[in-house]
Coordinates of C-alpha atoms in Angstrom, one line a residue:
Chain A
M1 CA 0.0 0.0 0.0
A2 CA 1.5 3.2 -1.1
I3 CA 1.4 6.2 1.2
D4 CA 0.3 9.6 -0.1
E5 CA 3.5 11.6 -0.5
G6 CA 1.9 14.8 0.7
L7 CA 0.5 13.2 3.8
K8 CA 3.9 11.6 4.5
S9 CA 5.6 15.0 4.2
E10 CA 3.0 16.6 6.5
L11 CA 3.4 13.9 9.1
R12 CA 7.2 14.2 9.0
K13 CA 6.9 17.9 9.8
A14 CA 5.0 16.9 12.8
G15 CA 7.7 14.6 13.9
V16 CA 6.0 11.3 12.7
F17 CA 8.0 9.1 10.4
V18 CA 5.7 6.9 8.3
T19 CA 6.9 4.2 6.0
T20 CA 5.9 0.8 4.6
V21 CA 7.5 -2.6 5.2
E22 CA 8.2 -2.7 1.5
D23 CA 10.1 0.6 1.5
L24 CA 12.0 -0.3 4.6
Y25 CA 12.9 -3.7 3.3
N26 CA 14.1 -2.3 -0.1
W27 CA 16.0 0.4 1.6
G28 CA 17.9 -2.1 3.7
R29 CA 18.6 -4.4 0.8
K30 CA 19.8 -1.7 -1.6
N31 CA 22.3 -0.4 0.9
S32 CA 23.8 -3.8 1.7
I33 CA 24.3 -5.6 -1.5
W34 CA 26.8 -8.4 -1.0
P35 CA 28.4 -9.3 -4.3
L36 CA 29.8 -12.7 -5.1
Q37 CA 33.6 -12.8 -5.3
F38 CA 33.8 -14.1 -8.8
G39 CA 36.0 -12.9 -11.6
L40 CA 36.5 -14.5 -15.0
A41 CA 38.9 -12.4 -16.9
C42 CA 40.5 -8.9 -17.1
C43 CA 37.3 -7.1 -16.1
A44 CA 37.7 -8.7 -12.7
I45 CA 40.8 -6.5 -12.2
E46 CA 38.6 -3.4 -12.7
M47 CA 36.1 -4.9 -10.3
I48 CA 38.9 -5.3 -7.7
A49 CA 39.9 -1.7 -8.4
A50 CA 36.3 -0.6 -7.8
A51 CA 36.4 -2.4 -4.5
C52 CA 39.7 -0.9 -3.4
S53 CA 40.3 2.3 -1.6
R54 CA 40.6 4.6 -4.6
Y55 CA 37.1 4.0 -5.9
D56 CA 35.7 2.2 -2.8
M57 CA 32.5 0.4 -3.5
A58 CA 32.0 0.4 0.3
R59 CA 30.6 3.9 -0.1
F60 CA 27.5 2.3 -1.7
G61 CA 27.3 -0.6 0.8
A62 CA 28.6 -3.3 -1.5
E63 CA 32.0 -4.0 -0.1
V64 CA 31.4 -7.4 1.4
F65 CA 32.5 -9.7 -1.4
R66 CA 31.4 -13.1 -0.4
P67 CA 33.4 -16.2 -1.3
S68 CA 30.2 -18.4 -1.2
P69 CA 27.2 -18.0 -3.5
R70 CA 25.0 -18.9 -0.6
Q71 CA 25.8 -15.6 1.1
A72 CA 25.6 -13.3 -2.0
D73 CA 22.9 -11.1 -3.4
L74 CA 24.7 -9.9 -6.6
M75 CA 26.7 -11.7 -9.2
I76 CA 29.0 -9.5 -11.1
V77 CA 29.9 -11.5 -14.3
A78 CA 33.2 -9.8 -14.9
G79 CA 34.9 -11.1 -18.0
T80 CA 34.8 -13.5 -20.9
V81 CA 32.4 -16.4 -20.2
T82 CA 33.9 -19.4 -22.0
K83 CA 31.6 -22.2 -23.0
K84 CA 33.5 -24.4 -20.6
M85 CA 32.8 -21.9 -17.8
A86 CA 29.2 -21.2 -18.6
P87 CA 27.6 -24.2 -16.8
L88 CA 29.6 -23.3 -13.7
A89 CA 28.4 -19.7 -13.8
V90 CA 24.8 -20.8 -14.1
R91 CA 25.3 -23.3 -11.2
L92 CA 26.7 -20.6 -9.0
Y93 CA 23.7 -18.4 -9.9
N94 CA 21.4 -21.2 -9.0
Q95 CA 23.1 -21.5 -5.6
M96 CA 22.5 -17.9 -4.7
P97 CA 19.5 -17.2 -2.5
E98 CA 16.6 -15.1 -3.7
P99 CA 16.3 -12.2 -4.2
K100 CA 19.4 -12.1 -6.5
Y101 CA 20.7 -9.8 -9.2
V102 CA 23.2 -10.0 -12.0
I103 CA 25.4 -7.3 -13.5
A104 CA 27.1 -8.4 -16.7
M105 CA 30.3 -6.4 -16.8
G106 CA 32.2 -5.7 -20.0
A107 CA 31.8 -6.4 -23.7
C108 CA 32.5 -10.1 -23.3
A109 CA 30.0 -10.8 -20.6
I110 CA 27.2 -9.0 -22.5
S111 CA 27.9 -10.2 -26.0
G112 CA 31.1 -12.2 -26.4
G113 CA 32.9 -8.9 -27.2
P114 CA 36.1 -9.1 -29.3
F115 CA 36.0 -12.9 -28.9
K116 CA 32.4 -13.3 -30.4
E117 CA 32.3 -16.2 -32.9
G118 CA 35.2 -17.8 -31.1
Y119 CA 35.0 -21.5 -30.8
N120 CA 34.9 -21.5 -27.0
V121 CA 33.3 -18.1 -26.2
L122 CA 29.7 -17.7 -25.1
K123 CA 27.9 -14.8 -26.8
G124 CA 26.8 -13.2 -23.5
I125 CA 25.8 -14.7 -20.2
D126 CA 22.2 -13.4 -20.8
R127 CA 21.7 -16.5 -22.9
Y128 CA 21.4 -18.5 -19.7
I129 CA 20.6 -16.3 -16.8
P130 CA 18.5 -13.1 -16.5
V131 CA 20.8 -10.0 -16.4
D132 CA 19.6 -6.8 -14.6
V133 CA 22.3 -4.4 -15.7
H134 CA 24.6 -4.6 -18.7
I135 CA 27.8 -2.5 -18.7
P136 CA 29.5 -2.1 -22.0
G137 CA 33.3 -1.3 -22.2
C138 CA 36.5 -3.2 -22.7
P139 CA 37.1 -3.1 -19.8
P140 CA 34.5 -0.7 -18.2
R141 CA 36.1 1.8 -15.8
P142 CA 35.5 1.4 -12.1
E143 CA 33.2 4.4 -12.3
A144 CA 31.0 2.5 -14.8
L145 CA 30.7 -0.4 -12.4
L146 CA 29.7 2.0 -9.6
D147 CA 27.2 3.5 -12.0
A148 CA 25.8 0.1 -12.6
L149 CA 25.6 -0.5 -8.9
I150 CA 23.7 2.7 -8.4
T151 CA 21.4 1.7 -11.3
L152 CA 20.7 -1.6 -9.6
Q153 CA 20.0 0.2 -6.3
K154 CA 17.4 2.3 -8.0
R155 CA 15.9 -0.8 -9.4
I156 CA 15.9 -2.6 -6.0
E157 CA 14.1 0.5 -4.6
Q158 CA 11.2 -0.2 -6.9
D159 CA 10.8 -3.9 -6.2
H160 CA 7.4 -5.0 -4.9
L161 CA 6.7 -7.6 -2.3
T162 CA 3.1 -8.1 -3.3
G163 CA 1.0 -7.6 -6.3
K164 CA 1.4 -8.6 -9.9
H165 CA 5.0 -7.4 -10.3
R166 CA 6.2 -8.8 -7.1
L167 CA 9.7 -10.1 -6.7
R168 CA 10.6 -13.6 -8.0
A169 CA 11.3 -14.7 -4.4
Y170 CA 7.7 -14.0 -3.3
D171 CA 6.1 -15.5 -6.4
K172 CA 5.5 -19.2 -6.0
E173 CA 4.5 -19.5 -9.7
Q174 CA 8.0 -18.5 -10.8
K175 CA 10.7 -21.1 -10.9
A176 CA 13.7 -20.7 -8.8
E177 CA 16.2 -22.7 -10.8
W178 CA 17.7 -22.1 -14.2
P179 CA 18.7 -25.2 -16.3
V180 CA 22.4 -25.7 -16.3
P181 CA 23.7 -26.3 -19.9
E182 CA 25.4 -29.6 -20.6
Y183 CA 28.7 -30.0 -22.5
G184 CA 27.7 -31.3 -26.0
E185 CA 29.8 -32.8 -28.8
H186 CA 30.0 -29.5 -30.7
D187 CA 28.4 -26.8 -28.5
L188 CA 26.7 -26.4 -25.2
E189 CA 23.3 -28.2 -25.0
P190 CA 21.1 -26.2 -25.3
P191 CA 22.9 -23.2 -26.9
S192 CA 20.6 -20.8 -25.0
N193 CA 17.8 -20.9 -22.6
P194 CA 14.7 -19.8 -24.5
D195 CA 12.9 -18.6 -21.3
V196 CA 15.6 -16.0 -20.7
W197 CA 17.1 -15.3 -24.1
K198 CA 14.7 -13.8 -26.6
P199 CA 16.7 -12.4 -29.5
E200 CA 15.2 -10.2 -32.1
P201 CA 13.9 -12.4 -34.9
M202 CA 15.8 -12.5 -38.1
K203 CA 14.4 -10.0 -40.7
R204 CA 14.7 -10.3 -44.4
P205 CA 15.6 -7.0 -45.9
E206 CA 12.8 -5.6 -48.1
A207 CA 13.4 -6.2 -51.7
K208 CA 13.9 -3.1 -53.7
Chain B
M1 CA 75.9 -20.9 -31.3
E2 CA 76.5 -22.9 -34.4
T3 CA 74.6 -22.1 -37.6
V4 CA 71.7 -24.2 -38.8
D5 CA 73.9 -25.9 -41.4
Q6 CA 76.6 -26.8 -38.9
I7 CA 74.0 -28.3 -36.6
K8 CA 72.4 -30.2 -39.4
D9 CA 75.8 -31.6 -40.4
R10 CA 76.7 -32.6 -36.9
I11 CA 73.3 -34.3 -36.4
E12 CA 73.6 -36.3 -39.6
A13 CA 77.1 -37.3 -38.7
A14 CA 76.1 -38.4 -35.2
L15 CA 72.9 -40.2 -36.1
P16 CA 73.3 -42.5 -39.0
G17 CA 70.2 -42.7 -41.2
V18 CA 68.8 -39.3 -40.3
R19 CA 68.3 -36.9 -43.2
L20 CA 67.3 -33.3 -42.3
A21 CA 66.1 -30.6 -44.6
I22 CA 66.5 -26.9 -43.9
E23 CA 63.5 -24.6 -44.5
G24 CA 64.2 -21.0 -43.5
K25 CA 65.7 -21.1 -40.1
S26 CA 64.4 -24.5 -39.1
L27 CA 65.3 -28.1 -39.5
V28 CA 62.7 -30.5 -40.9
V29 CA 62.9 -33.9 -39.4
D30 CA 60.8 -36.9 -40.2
R31 CA 58.5 -38.6 -37.7
Q32 CA 60.7 -41.7 -37.1
H33 CA 63.8 -39.7 -36.1
L34 CA 62.2 -36.8 -34.1
L35 CA 62.9 -38.3 -30.7
D36 CA 66.5 -39.2 -31.7
V37 CA 67.2 -35.7 -32.9
A38 CA 65.5 -34.1 -29.8
R39 CA 67.6 -36.3 -27.6
F40 CA 70.8 -35.3 -29.5
L41 CA 69.9 -31.6 -29.0
K42 CA 69.4 -32.2 -25.3
T43 CA 72.4 -34.3 -24.6
D44 CA 75.0 -32.8 -26.9
S45 CA 77.5 -30.9 -24.8
E46 CA 77.9 -28.1 -27.3
L47 CA 74.2 -27.4 -27.8
A48 CA 72.7 -28.5 -24.4
M49 CA 69.2 -27.6 -25.4
D50 CA 67.4 -28.2 -22.1
Y51 CA 64.2 -26.0 -22.7
V52 CA 61.3 -26.2 -25.1
S53 CA 60.1 -22.6 -25.1
N54 CA 57.3 -23.2 -27.6
L55 CA 55.6 -26.0 -29.4
C56 CA 52.9 -25.0 -31.8
A57 CA 51.0 -26.7 -34.5
M58 CA 49.9 -25.7 -38.0
D59 CA 47.3 -27.0 -40.4
W60 CA 48.2 -27.2 -44.1
L61 CA 45.3 -28.0 -46.5
P62 CA 46.2 -29.9 -49.7
S63 CA 47.6 -27.4 -52.1
Q64 CA 49.1 -27.1 -55.6
I65 CA 52.4 -25.5 -56.4
K66 CA 52.9 -24.2 -59.9
T67 CA 56.5 -23.8 -61.1
R68 CA 58.1 -23.2 -64.5
E69 CA 60.7 -25.7 -65.6
C70 CA 62.2 -25.4 -69.1
D71 CA 59.2 -23.4 -70.4
R72 CA 56.8 -26.0 -69.1
E73 CA 54.4 -25.4 -66.3
V74 CA 54.8 -28.1 -63.7
V75 CA 52.0 -28.6 -61.1
R76 CA 52.9 -30.4 -58.0
N77 CA 50.2 -31.5 -55.6
L78 CA 51.1 -31.2 -51.9
P79 CA 49.0 -33.4 -49.7
G80 CA 47.5 -31.8 -46.6
H81 CA 49.3 -32.3 -43.3
L82 CA 49.6 -31.1 -39.8
E83 CA 53.0 -29.6 -38.8
V84 CA 54.5 -29.1 -35.3
V85 CA 57.2 -26.5 -34.7
Y86 CA 59.5 -26.9 -31.7
D87 CA 61.7 -24.1 -30.4
F88 CA 64.6 -25.3 -28.3
Y89 CA 66.7 -23.0 -26.1
S90 CA 69.6 -23.7 -23.8
T91 CA 69.3 -22.2 -20.3
A92 CA 72.8 -23.6 -19.4
K93 CA 74.6 -22.1 -22.4
K94 CA 72.2 -19.2 -22.8
H95 CA 71.7 -19.6 -26.5
G96 CA 69.0 -20.6 -29.0
P97 CA 66.7 -21.1 -30.6
V98 CA 67.1 -24.2 -32.6
Q99 CA 63.8 -24.8 -34.5
L100 CA 62.6 -28.2 -35.5
R101 CA 59.6 -29.0 -37.6
C102 CA 57.9 -32.3 -37.9
R103 CA 55.0 -33.2 -40.1
T104 CA 52.3 -35.8 -39.8
E105 CA 51.2 -38.1 -42.6
G106 CA 47.9 -36.6 -43.9
R107 CA 45.5 -34.7 -41.8
E108 CA 42.4 -36.9 -41.6
G109 CA 41.3 -38.2 -38.2
T110 CA 43.9 -37.8 -35.5
P111 CA 47.3 -38.3 -37.1
S112 CA 50.1 -39.1 -34.8
L113 CA 53.6 -37.8 -33.9
P114 CA 56.1 -39.0 -31.3
S115 CA 55.8 -37.1 -28.0
I116 CA 58.9 -35.4 -26.7
T117 CA 57.4 -35.1 -23.2
P118 CA 59.5 -38.0 -21.8
L119 CA 62.6 -35.9 -22.8
F120 CA 61.2 -32.4 -22.0
R121 CA 58.6 -32.2 -19.3
G122 CA 57.8 -28.6 -20.3
A123 CA 56.2 -29.9 -23.5
E124 CA 53.4 -31.8 -21.7
F125 CA 50.8 -29.0 -21.6
Q126 CA 51.8 -27.7 -25.0
E127 CA 51.3 -31.1 -26.6
R128 CA 48.0 -31.4 -24.9
E129 CA 47.0 -28.1 -26.4
A130 CA 48.1 -29.1 -29.9
F131 CA 46.1 -32.3 -29.4
D132 CA 43.1 -30.4 -28.2
L133 CA 43.0 -27.8 -31.0
Y134 CA 44.5 -29.6 -33.9
G135 CA 43.9 -33.3 -33.1
I136 CA 47.5 -34.5 -33.3
R137 CA 47.9 -37.6 -31.3
F138 CA 51.3 -37.6 -29.5
E139 CA 52.5 -41.2 -29.0
G140 CA 54.1 -41.7 -25.7
H141 CA 52.5 -38.7 -23.9
P142 CA 51.8 -39.7 -20.3
D143 CA 48.4 -37.9 -20.1
L144 CA 47.0 -36.9 -23.4
R145 CA 43.7 -35.3 -22.7
R146 CA 41.9 -32.1 -23.9
I147 CA 43.2 -29.1 -22.0
L148 CA 41.1 -26.1 -23.1
M149 CA 37.9 -27.7 -24.4
W150 CA 35.8 -30.2 -22.4
D151 CA 36.3 -33.9 -22.7
G152 CA 33.2 -34.7 -24.7
F153 CA 34.0 -32.2 -27.4
K154 CA 34.4 -33.9 -30.8
D155 CA 35.9 -31.2 -33.1
F156 CA 39.3 -29.7 -33.4
P157 CA 38.6 -26.0 -33.5
M158 CA 41.9 -24.6 -34.9
R159 CA 41.7 -26.9 -38.0
K160 CA 41.1 -24.9 -41.1
D161 CA 38.0 -26.9 -42.0
Y162 CA 36.4 -26.4 -38.6
R163 CA 32.9 -25.0 -38.8
P164 CA 31.5 -23.5 -35.6
P165 CA 28.0 -24.5 -34.6
D166 CA 25.4 -22.5 -36.4
D167 CA 24.0 -20.2 -33.7
Y168 CA 24.1 -16.9 -35.6
E169 CA 21.7 -14.4 -34.3
W170 CA 20.5 -11.0 -35.4
E171 CA 23.3 -9.0 -36.9
P172 CA 22.8 -5.3 -37.7
T173 CA 24.9 -5.3 -40.9
P174 CA 25.6 -8.9 -42.0
H175 CA 28.1 -9.2 -44.8
D176 CA 30.3 -11.9 -46.5
E177 CA 30.2 -15.2 -44.6
V178 CA 28.0 -13.9 -41.9
L179 CA 25.5 -12.8 -44.6
Q180 CA 25.5 -16.3 -46.2
Q181 CA 24.9 -17.7 -42.7
T182 CA 22.2 -15.2 -42.0
K183 CA 20.3 -16.0 -45.2
K184 CA 19.8 -19.5 -44.0
H185 CA 17.8 -18.1 -41.0
W186 CA 15.6 -15.7 -42.9
P187 CA 12.0 -16.5 -42.9
A188 CA 10.5 -17.5 -46.3
P189 CA 9.3 -14.6 -48.4
P190 CA 5.5 -14.0 -48.1
P191 CA 3.5 -15.8 -50.7
A192 CA 2.8 -13.8 -53.9
P193 CA -0.8 -12.4 -53.9
V194 CA -3.1 -14.5 -55.9
K195 CA -4.5 -12.5 -58.8
P196 CA -8.3 -12.7 -59.1
A197 CA -9.3 -14.6 -62.2

């Protein structure tokens, strides 16, 4: 139930602070995002730089990099996802507790980047798991990662606990596990998860 | 260090039956004598090559070479083969490299070469990589498995005839090979409108 903003402001002037459980819950979550300590390639170096004292992700409440997926809220996919690594990344994501978020960091993680069409490179982790924020760049600067984090915080702020657009964690209809791809003879099986990955359909150019 | 010609002469003198060819800066050795030559390079007191810095494979498709001989055009067919290049250095004598080349017979299936891992342990992972990406079976390798790709993978991705799985998606400006690939995924053109009779 949303509170009327005007009423809220009036009450605050009178010394009464009114909020909802939803707001309080989201406020707490957005300021204590625990990322998973998980780097795949050179972008991980920028992620480390963002966590260190010069850029200091701790200012935004996300400094506690967890070595276990069971304690993490956020997966920063930092770097090239090889086809050999993809099932492991999906499994790590499955092991994270809800509510969970994914930032795909860098050109490789969002699309395969300079290694797209390579024999062992996945064309973006969003083929298998839902990605909340994509950061382009090769590698993105630490500021870009901080910007992605702030974007994610704004998104968390708007999560709902009830209603039609409620969080996945509070929706029993939604599945909580993503299928882990298998190693096939020529490629991963399946090459993408159709529930998550919906590319633009191929279009035939109009004949002139 | 001695020149390539001097090394060639000394190897041929020391190992009877070995014939080497010189191509550029490298010595070409046949499969049967690769191990003997490598052992000679390692144990010879003058060369003392104790380190394989690099072992890389190459894929040569069948080709034709046209040359002119006495106003006649001669066409020679070269069969396809896989080739491995070894770079030997000496850390004791601080010299090198001596480059060896060795070729497989044909390139179908998994052609084999002798492994130099029993002599040079440093070649172990590099031979596994050459096996993984080019499909060269190194006879005598202690642990010949794929190193980069997964075990169930069937192809050899660095071969020139390797075709990646067809998972092309929407491309903003397809051209050349990508365009050909994209055309296979285009939906069929809409049926022509039927003219009323």
